[in-house]
Short mmCIF file of C-alpha atoms in Angstrom, two decimals:
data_model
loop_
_atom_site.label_atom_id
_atom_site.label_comp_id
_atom_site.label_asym_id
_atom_site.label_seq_id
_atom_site.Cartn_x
_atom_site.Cartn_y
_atom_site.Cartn_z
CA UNK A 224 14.36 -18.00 1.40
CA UNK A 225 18.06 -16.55 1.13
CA UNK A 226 17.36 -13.45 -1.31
CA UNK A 227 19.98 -11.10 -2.66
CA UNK A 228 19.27 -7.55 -4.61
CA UNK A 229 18.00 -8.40 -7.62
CA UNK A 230 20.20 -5.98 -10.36
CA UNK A 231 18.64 -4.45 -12.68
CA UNK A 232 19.41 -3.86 -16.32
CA UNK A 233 18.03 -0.46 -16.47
CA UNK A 234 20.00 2.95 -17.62
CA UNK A 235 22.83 3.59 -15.36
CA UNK A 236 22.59 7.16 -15.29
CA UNK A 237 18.75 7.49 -14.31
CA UNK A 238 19.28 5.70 -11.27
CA UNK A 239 22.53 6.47 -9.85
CA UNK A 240 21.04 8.53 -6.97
CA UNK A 241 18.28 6.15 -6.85
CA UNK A 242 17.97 3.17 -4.48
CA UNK A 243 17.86 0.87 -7.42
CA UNK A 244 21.96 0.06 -7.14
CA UNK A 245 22.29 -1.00 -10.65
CA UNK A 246 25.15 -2.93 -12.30
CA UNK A 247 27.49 -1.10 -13.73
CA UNK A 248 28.96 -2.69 -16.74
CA UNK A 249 32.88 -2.92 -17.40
CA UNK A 250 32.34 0.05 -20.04
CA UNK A 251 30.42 2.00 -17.88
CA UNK A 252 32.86 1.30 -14.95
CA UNK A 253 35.18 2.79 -17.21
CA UNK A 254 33.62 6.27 -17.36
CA UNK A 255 33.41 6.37 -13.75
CA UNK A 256 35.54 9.82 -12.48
CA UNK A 257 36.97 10.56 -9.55
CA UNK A 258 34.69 12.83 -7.09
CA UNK A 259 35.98 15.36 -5.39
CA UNK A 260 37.73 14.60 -1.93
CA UNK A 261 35.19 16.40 -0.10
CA UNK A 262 32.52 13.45 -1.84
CA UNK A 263 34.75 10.27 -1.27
CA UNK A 264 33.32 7.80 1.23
CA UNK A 265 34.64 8.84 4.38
CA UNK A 266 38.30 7.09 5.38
CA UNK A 267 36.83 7.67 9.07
CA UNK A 268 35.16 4.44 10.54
CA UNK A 269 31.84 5.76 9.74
CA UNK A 270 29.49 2.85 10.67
CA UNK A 271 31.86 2.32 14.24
CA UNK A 272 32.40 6.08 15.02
CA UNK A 273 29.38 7.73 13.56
CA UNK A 274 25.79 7.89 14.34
CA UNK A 275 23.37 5.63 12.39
CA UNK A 276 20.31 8.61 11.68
CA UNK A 277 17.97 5.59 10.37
CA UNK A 278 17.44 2.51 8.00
CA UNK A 279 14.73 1.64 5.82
CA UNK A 280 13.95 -1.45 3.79
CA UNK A 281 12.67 -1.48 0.42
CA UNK A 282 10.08 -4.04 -0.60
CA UNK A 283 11.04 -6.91 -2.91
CA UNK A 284 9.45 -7.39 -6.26
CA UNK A 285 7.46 -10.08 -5.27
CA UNK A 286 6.33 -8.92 -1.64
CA UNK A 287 6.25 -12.11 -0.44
CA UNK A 288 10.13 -12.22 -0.19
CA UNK A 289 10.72 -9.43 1.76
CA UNK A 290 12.89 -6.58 1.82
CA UNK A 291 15.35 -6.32 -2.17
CA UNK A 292 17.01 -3.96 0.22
CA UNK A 293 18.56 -2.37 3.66
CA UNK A 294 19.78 0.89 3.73
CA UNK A 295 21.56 2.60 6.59
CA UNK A 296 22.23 5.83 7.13
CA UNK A 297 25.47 7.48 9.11
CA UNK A 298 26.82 11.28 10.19
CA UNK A 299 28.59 11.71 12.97
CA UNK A 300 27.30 12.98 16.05
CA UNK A 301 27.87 16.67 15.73
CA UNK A 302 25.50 17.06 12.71
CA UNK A 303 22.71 15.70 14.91
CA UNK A 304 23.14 17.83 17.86
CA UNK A 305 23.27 20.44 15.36
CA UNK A 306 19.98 19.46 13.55
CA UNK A 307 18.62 19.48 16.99
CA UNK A 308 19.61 22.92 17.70
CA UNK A 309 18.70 24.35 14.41
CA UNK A 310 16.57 21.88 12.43
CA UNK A 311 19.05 21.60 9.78
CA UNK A 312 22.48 19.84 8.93
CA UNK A 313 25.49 22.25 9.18
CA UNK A 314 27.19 22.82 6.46
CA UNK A 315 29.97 20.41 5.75
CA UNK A 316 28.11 17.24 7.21
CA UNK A 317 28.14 14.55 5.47
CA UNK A 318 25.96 11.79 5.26
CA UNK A 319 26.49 8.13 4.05
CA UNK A 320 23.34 5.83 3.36
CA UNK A 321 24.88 1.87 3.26
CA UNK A 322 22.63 0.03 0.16
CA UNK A 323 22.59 -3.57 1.14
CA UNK A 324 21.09 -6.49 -0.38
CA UNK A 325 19.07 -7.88 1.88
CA UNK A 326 18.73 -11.51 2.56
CA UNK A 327 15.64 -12.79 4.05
CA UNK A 328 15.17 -15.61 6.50
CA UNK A 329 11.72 -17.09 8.26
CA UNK A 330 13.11 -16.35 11.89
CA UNK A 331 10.61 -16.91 14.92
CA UNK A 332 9.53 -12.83 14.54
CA UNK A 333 8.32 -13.72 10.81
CA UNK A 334 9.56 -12.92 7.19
CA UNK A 335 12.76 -10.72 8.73
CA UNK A 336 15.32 -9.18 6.17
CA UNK A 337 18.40 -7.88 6.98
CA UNK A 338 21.95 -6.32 5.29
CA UNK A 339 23.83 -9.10 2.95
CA UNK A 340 26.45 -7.83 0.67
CA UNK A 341 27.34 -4.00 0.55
CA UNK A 342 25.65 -3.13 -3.11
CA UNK A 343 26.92 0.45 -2.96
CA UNK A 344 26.96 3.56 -1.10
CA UNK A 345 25.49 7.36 -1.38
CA UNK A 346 27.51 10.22 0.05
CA UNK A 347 25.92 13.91 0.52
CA UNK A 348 27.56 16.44 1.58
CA UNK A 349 26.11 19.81 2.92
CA UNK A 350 27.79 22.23 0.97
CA UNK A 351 26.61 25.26 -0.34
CA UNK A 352 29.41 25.51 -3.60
CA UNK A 353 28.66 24.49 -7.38
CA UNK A 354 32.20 23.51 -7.88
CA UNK A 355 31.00 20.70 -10.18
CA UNK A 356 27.92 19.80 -11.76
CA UNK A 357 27.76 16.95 -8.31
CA UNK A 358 27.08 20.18 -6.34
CA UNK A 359 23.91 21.99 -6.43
CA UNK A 360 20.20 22.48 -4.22
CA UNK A 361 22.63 22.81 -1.00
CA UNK A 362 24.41 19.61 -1.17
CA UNK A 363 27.17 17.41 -3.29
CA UNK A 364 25.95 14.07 -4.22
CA UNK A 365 27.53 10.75 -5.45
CA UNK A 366 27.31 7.18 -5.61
CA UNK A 367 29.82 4.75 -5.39
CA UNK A 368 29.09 1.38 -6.47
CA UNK A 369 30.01 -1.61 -4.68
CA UNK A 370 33.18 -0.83 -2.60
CA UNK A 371 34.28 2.07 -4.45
CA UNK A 372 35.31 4.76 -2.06
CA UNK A 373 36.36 7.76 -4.60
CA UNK A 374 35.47 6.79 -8.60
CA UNK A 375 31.92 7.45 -9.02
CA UNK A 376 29.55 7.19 -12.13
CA UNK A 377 27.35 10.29 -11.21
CA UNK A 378 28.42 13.25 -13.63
CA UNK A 379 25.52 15.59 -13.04
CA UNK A 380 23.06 15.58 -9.60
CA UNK A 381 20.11 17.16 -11.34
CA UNK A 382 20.41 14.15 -13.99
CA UNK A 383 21.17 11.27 -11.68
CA UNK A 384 20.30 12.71 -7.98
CA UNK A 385 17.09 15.24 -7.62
CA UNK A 386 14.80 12.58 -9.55
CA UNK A 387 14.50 10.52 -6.49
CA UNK A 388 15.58 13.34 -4.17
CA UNK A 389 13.09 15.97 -5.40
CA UNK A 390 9.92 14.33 -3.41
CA UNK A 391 12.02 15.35 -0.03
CA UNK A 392 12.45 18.77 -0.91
CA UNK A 393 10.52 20.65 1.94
CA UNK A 394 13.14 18.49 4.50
CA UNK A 395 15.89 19.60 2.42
CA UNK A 396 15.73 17.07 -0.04
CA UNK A 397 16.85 14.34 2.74
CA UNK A 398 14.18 11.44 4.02
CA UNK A 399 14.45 12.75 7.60
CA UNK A 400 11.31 10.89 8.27
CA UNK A 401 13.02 7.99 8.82
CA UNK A 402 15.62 8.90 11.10
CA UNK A 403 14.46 8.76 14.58
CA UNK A 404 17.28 10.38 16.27
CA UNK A 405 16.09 13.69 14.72
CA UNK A 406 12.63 13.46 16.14
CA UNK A 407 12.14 15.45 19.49
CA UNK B 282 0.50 3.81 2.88
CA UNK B 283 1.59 4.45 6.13
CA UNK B 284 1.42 1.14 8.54
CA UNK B 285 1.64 1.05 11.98
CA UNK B 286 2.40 -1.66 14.27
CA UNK B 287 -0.08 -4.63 14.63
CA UNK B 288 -1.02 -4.77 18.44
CA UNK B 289 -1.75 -8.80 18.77
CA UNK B 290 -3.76 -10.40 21.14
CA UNK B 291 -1.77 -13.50 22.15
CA UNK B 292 -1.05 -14.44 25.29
CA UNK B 293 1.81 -12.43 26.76
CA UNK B 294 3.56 -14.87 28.29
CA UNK B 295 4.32 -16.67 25.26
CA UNK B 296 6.14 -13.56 23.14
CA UNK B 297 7.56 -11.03 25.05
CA UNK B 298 10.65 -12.11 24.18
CA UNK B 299 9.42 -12.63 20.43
CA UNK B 300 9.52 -9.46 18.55
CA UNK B 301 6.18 -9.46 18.39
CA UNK B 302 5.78 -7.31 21.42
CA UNK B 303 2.23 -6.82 22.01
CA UNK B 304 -0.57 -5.30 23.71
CA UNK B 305 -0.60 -5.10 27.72
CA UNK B 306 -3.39 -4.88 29.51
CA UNK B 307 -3.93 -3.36 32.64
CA UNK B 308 -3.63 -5.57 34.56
CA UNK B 309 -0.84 -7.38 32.79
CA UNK B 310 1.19 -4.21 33.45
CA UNK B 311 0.36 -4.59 37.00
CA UNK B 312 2.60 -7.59 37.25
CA UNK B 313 5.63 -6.26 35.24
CA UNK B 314 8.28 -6.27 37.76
CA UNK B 315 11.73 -3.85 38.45
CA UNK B 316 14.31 -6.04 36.37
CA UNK B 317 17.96 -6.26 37.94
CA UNK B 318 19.82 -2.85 37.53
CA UNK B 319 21.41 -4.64 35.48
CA UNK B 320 19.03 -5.67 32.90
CA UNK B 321 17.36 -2.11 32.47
CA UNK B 322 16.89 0.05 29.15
CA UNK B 323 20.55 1.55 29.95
CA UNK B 324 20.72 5.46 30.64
CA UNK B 325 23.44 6.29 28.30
CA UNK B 326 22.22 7.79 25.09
CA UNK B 327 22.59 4.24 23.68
CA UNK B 328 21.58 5.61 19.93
CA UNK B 329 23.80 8.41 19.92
CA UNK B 330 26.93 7.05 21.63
CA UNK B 331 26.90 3.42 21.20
CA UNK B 332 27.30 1.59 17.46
CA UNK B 333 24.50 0.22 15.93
CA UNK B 334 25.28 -3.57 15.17
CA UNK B 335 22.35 -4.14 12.77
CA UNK B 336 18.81 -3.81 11.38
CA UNK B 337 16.78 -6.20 10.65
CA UNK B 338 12.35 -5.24 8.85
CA UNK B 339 9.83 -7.59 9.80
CA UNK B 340 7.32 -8.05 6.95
CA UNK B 341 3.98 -7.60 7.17
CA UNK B 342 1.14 -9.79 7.37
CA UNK B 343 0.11 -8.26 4.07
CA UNK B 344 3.41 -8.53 2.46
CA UNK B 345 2.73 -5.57 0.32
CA UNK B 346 1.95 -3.29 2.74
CA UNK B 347 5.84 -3.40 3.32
CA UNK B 348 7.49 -4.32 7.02
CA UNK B 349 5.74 -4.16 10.08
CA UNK B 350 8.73 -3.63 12.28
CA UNK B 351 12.10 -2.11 11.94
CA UNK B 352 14.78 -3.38 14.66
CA UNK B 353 17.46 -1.72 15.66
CA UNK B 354 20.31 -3.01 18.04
CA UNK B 355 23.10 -1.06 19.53
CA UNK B 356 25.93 -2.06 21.10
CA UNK B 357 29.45 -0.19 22.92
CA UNK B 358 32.05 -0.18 20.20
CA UNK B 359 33.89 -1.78 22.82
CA UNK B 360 31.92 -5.22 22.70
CA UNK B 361 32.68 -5.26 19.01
CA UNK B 362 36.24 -4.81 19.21
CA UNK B 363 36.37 -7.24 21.34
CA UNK B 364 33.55 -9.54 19.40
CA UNK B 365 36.26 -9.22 15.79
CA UNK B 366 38.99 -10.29 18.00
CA UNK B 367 37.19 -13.33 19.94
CA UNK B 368 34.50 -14.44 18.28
CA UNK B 369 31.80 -13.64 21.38
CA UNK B 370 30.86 -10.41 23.49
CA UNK B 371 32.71 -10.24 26.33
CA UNK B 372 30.82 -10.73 30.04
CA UNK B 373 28.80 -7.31 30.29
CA UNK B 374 27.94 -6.56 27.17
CA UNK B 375 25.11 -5.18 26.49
CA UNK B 376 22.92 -5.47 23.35
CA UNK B 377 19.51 -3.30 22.92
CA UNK B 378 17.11 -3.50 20.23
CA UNK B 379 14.68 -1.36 19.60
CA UNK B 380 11.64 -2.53 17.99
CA UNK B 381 9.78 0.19 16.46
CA UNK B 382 6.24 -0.14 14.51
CA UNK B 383 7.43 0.52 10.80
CA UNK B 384 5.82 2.99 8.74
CA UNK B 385 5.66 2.41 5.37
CA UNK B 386 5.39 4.50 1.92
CA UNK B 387 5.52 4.28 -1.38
CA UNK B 388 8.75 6.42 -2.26
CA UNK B 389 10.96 6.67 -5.24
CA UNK B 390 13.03 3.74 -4.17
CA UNK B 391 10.02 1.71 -4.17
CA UNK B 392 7.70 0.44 -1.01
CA UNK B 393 10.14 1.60 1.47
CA UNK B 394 9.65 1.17 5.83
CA UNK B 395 11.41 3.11 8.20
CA UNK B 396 11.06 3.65 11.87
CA UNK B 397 7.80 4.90 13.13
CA UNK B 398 6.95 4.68 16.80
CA UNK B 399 8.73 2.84 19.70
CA UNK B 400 7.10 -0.25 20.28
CA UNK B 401 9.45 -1.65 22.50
CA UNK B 402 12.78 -2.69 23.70
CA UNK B 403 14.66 -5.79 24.32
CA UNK B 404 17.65 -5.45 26.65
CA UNK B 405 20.58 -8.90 27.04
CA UNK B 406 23.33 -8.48 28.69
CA UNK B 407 25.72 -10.88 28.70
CA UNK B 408 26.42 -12.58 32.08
CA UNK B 409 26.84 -15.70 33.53
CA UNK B 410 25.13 -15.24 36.55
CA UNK B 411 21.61 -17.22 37.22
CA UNK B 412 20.17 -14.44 39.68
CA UNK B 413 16.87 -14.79 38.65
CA UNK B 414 15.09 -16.50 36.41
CA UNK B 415 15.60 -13.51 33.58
CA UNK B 416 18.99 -15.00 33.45
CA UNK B 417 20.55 -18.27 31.82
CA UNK B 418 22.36 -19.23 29.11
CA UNK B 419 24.76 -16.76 29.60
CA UNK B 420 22.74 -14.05 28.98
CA UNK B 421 20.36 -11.63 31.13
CA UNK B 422 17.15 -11.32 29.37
CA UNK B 423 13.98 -8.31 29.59
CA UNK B 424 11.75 -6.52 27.50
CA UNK B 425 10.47 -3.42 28.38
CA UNK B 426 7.02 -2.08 26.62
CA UNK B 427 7.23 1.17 24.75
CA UNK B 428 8.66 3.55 26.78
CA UNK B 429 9.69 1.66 29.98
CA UNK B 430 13.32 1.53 31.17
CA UNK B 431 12.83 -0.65 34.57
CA UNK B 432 10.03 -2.97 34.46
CA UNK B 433 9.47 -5.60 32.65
CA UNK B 434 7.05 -8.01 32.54
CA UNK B 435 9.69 -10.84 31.75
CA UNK B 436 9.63 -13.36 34.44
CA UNK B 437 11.64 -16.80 33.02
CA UNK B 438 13.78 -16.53 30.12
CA UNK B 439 13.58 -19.98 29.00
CA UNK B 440 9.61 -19.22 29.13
CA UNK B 441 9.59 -15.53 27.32
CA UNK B 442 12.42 -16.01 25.39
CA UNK B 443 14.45 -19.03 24.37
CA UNK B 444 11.37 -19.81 22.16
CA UNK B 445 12.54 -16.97 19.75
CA UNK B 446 16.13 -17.11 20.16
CA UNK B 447 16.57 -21.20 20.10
CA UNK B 448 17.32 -21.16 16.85
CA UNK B 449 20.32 -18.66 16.83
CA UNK B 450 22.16 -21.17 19.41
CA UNK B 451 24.76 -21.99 17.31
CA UNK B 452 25.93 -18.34 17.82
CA UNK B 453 24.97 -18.03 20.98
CA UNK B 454 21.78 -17.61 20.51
CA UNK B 455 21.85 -13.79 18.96
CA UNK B 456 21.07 -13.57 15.48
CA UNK B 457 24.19 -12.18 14.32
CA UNK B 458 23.82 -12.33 10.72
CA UNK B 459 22.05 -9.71 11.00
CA UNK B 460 25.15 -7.69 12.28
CA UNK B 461 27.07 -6.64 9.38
CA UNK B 462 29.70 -5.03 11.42
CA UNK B 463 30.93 -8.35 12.91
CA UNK B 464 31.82 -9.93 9.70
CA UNK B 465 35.53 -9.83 8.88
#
């Protein structure tokens, strides 16, 4: 019962920001740009030194498989005693969501999915400039597909970030609501 | 959409060590017991300061209501250095999981679950000790309901728990494919 993301074949740039890690073909790859350092994923250790906020699994097409997806979400530890203190992230944090494919077994707990192979990964930044269309609404935003650490495909956030973002705009356009460590 | 765990009625005996954790009744609590010092929920701020080795959603008996549960297991960076370089935890490690009820929603990612409330935790610590019958295999072995950080109502291991974690023997009976951060 060994399932993997299924890709999709839809428009790259209306889902860059989405969940829906898409494949990117070698033309496409080819217009990815370098982000701005401040947007790269993090050289730190992230997923050993950081703080995991929260994951979340996303439903497979057919429900009956299990999760498509695992995503897992990282800052480090300063940004949550901060959100603590003040009910926001300070600027400069940065977070990191992990999009894995998820494989699914039938283990003794039930249908259980879990991270398979890194699809790609979403970097936000708190930061309050508009150096580049990727900044805007508080934050920089930008995928990286696969491994990529610094060449990303997303040009413009409104274009390829707020449409899935937007829903999440009275917590500051981030899902807090799955991120237990926040909760007091 | 929003799905919260599915108390089950089955005996208790037979799944506390399942991740179906389940309802306790009065007097069911009444026989939990103070686990080893050892074995308890540990005091450290084990989300905030420890690394979070995987996470694994549970679907739900509905499959399109999304998952049911969302675990979560965290152990000290130190038992995964020492996991890349050996190939096991080392005696004293400690793994937690918690198992929260999922809640579920339709977002723009698609069905997606994330952690909702704190159904319970599962506490093994690796040891080769057989002080009690919570320990065997190499492990120590406890679940605590909800809250609880001392007593559990986990009596015999091979009882409560080898029947979920039989399967995983071949890696000593954790499921660590679950556990991104342990692949090289």
């Amino acid at each position: 019962m060994t399932r993997t993301l299924a890709w999709t074949g839809l428009a790259l740039a209306a889902s860059l920001c989405a969940s829906h890690a898409q494949e990117i073909s070698a033309p496409e790859k080819a217009k990815a740009v370098e982000a701005e350092a401040a947007l790269h994923v993090p050289g730190a250790n992230y997923r050993g030194d950081w703080v995991q906020l929260g994951a979340f699994s996303v439903l497979a097409d057919k429900p009956a498989d299990g999760a498509k997806q695992l995503h897992v979400v990282y800052t480090e530890r300063k940004n949550i005693d901060a959100y603590l203190a003040t009910g926001a992230f300070p600027e400069g944090a940065v977070l990191v969501k992990d999009v894995y494919a998820a494989k699914t077994e039938a283990l003794t707990t039930g249908v259980a999915s879990y991270a398979g192979e890194l699809a790609g990964r979403f970097v936000l930044v708190k930061d309050k400039s508009s150096r580049s269309p990727r900044f805007g609404d508080g934050w920089g935003w930008a995928f990286y597909e696969g491994t990529e650490t610094k060449l990303t495909a997303t040009t413009n956030y409104k274009k390829d970030c707020l449409g899935c973002h937007e829903p999440a705009r009275a917590t500051d356009l981030v899902y807090v609501q799955g991120y237990p460590i926040l909760r007091k």
